[in-house]
PDB file of C-alpha atoms in Angstrom:
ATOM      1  CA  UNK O 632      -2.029 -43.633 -33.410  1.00  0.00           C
ATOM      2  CA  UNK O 633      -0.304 -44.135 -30.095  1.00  0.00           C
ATOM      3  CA  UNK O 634      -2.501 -40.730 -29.120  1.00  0.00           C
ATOM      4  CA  UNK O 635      -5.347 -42.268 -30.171  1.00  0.00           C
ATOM      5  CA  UNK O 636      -4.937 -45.503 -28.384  1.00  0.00           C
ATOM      6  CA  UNK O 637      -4.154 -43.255 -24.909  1.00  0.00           C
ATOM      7  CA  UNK O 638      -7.692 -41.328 -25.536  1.00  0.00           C
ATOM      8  CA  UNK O 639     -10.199 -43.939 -25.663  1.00  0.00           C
ATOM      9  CA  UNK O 640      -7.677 -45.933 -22.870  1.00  0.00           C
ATOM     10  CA  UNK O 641      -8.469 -42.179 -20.398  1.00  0.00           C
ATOM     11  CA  UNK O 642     -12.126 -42.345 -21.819  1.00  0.00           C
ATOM     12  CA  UNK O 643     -12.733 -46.209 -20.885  1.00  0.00           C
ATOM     13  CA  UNK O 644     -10.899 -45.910 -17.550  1.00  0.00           C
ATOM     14  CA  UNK O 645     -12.752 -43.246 -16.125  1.00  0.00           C
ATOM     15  CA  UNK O 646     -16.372 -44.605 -17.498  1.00  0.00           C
ATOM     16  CA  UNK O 647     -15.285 -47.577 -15.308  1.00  0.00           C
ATOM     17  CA  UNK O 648     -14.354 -45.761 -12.205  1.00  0.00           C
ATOM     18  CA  UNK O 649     -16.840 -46.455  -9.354  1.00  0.00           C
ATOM     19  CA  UNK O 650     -18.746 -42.876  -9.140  1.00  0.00           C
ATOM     20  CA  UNK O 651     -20.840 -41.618  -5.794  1.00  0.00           C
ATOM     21  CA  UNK O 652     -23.491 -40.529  -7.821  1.00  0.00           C
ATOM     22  CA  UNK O 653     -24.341 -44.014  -8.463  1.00  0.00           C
ATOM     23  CA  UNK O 654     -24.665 -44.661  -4.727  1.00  0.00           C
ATOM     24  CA  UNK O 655     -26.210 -40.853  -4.194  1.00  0.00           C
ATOM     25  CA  UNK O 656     -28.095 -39.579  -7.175  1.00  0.00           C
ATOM     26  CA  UNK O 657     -28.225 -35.925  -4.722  1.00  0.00           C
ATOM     27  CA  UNK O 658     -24.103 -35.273  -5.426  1.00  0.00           C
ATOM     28  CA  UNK O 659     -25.151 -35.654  -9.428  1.00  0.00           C
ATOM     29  CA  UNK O 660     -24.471 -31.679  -9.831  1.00  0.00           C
ATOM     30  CA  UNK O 661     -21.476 -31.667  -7.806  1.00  0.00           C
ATOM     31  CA  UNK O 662     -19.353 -33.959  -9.782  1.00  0.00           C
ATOM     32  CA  UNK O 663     -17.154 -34.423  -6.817  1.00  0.00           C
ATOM     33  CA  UNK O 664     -14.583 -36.897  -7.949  1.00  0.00           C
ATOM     34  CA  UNK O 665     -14.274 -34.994 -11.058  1.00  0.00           C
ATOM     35  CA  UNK O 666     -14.920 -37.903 -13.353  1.00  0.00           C
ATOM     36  CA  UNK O 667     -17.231 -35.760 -15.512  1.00  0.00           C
ATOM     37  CA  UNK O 668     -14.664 -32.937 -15.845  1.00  0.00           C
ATOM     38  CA  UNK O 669     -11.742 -35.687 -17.022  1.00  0.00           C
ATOM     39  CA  UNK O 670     -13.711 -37.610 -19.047  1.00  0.00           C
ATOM     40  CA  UNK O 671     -14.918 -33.798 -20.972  1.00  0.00           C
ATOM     41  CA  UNK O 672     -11.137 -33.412 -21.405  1.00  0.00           C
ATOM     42  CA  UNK O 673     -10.700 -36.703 -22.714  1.00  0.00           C
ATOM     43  CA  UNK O 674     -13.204 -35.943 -25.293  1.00  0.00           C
ATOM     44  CA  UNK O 675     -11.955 -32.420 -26.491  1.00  0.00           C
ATOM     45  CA  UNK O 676      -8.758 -34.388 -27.198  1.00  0.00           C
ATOM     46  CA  UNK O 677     -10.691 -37.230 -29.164  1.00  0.00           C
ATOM     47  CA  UNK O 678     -12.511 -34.556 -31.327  1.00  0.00           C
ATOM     48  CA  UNK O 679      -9.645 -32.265 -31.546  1.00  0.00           C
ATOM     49  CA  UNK O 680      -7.788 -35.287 -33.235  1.00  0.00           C
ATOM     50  CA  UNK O 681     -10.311 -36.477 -35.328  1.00  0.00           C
ATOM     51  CA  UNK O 682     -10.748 -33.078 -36.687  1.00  0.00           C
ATOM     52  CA  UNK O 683      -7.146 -33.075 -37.599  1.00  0.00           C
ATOM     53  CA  UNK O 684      -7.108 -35.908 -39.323  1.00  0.00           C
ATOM     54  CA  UNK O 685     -10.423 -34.943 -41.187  1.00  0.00           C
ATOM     55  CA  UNK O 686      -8.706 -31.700 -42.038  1.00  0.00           C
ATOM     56  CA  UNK O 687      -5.809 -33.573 -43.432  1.00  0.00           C
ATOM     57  CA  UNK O 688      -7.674 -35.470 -45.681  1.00  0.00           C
ATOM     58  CA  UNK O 689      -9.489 -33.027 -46.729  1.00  0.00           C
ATOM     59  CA  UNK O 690      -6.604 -30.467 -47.849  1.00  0.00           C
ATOM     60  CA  UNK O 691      -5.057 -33.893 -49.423  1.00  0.00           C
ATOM     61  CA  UNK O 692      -8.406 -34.491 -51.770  1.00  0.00           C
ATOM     62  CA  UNK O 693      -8.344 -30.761 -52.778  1.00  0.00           C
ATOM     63  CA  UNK O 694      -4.871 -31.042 -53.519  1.00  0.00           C
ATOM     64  CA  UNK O 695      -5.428 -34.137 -56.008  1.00  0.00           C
ATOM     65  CA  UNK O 696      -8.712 -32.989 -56.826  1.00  0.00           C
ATOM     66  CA  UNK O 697      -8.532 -29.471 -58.686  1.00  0.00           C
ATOM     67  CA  UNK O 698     -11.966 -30.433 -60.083  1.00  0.00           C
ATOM     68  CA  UNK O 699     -14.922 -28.733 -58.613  1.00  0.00           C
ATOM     69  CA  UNK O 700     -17.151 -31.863 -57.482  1.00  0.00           C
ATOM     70  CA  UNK O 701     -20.727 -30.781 -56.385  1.00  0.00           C
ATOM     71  CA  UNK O 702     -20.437 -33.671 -53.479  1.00  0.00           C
ATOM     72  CA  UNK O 703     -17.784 -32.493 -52.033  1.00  0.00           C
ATOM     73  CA  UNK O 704     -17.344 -32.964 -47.870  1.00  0.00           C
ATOM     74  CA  UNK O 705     -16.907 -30.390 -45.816  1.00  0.00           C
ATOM     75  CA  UNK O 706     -15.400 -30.810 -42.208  1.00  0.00           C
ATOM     76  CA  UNK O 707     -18.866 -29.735 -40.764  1.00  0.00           C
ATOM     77  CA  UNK O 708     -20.484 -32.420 -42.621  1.00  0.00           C
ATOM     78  CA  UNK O 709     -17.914 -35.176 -41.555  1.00  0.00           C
ATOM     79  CA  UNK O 710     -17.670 -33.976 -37.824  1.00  0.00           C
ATOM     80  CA  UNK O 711     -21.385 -33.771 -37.628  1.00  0.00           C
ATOM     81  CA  UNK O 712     -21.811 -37.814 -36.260  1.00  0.00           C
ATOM     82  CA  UNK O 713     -19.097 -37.583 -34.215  1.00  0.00           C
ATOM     83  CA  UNK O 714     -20.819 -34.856 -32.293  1.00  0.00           C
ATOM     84  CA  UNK O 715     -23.874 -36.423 -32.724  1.00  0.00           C
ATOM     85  CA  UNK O 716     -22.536 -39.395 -29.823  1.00  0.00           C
ATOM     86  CA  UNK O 717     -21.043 -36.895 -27.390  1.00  0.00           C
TER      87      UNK O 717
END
């Protein structure tokens, strides 16, 4: 979970950063100190772990599970909030 911890510690750090556009709303398109562009990367990395772990989990339930089960997740279904509060 050390990756994990290193993620959210790139995300917070660069929401705190002091950004222009703040100060010049005109420079929002520009994105000029690249904050926008690292915290996007931070992000991928978030989801891109998160979807392994769902993925885990899920080949671990149908592994114990051989059972169909009419409720069963799918990694659409799980991923869905996450995406939800980019």
């Amino acid at each position: 979970m050390v990756e994990l911890k290193d993620v959210i510690w790139g995300i917070v750090n660069e929401a705190g950063k002091i950004n222009l556009v703040d100060v010049f709303p005109i420079l929002e398109n520009i994105d000029t100190q690249r904050i926008r562009y690292r915290t996007s990367i931070h992000f991928a990395k978030l989801f891109k772990l998160f979807g392994d772990l769902i993925n885990e989990r899920l080949k671990e339930t149908k592994k114990n599970h051989s059972a169909e089960n009419p409720r069963e997740m799918d990694e659409n279904y799980i991923k869905s909030p996450f995406l939800q509060m980019a």
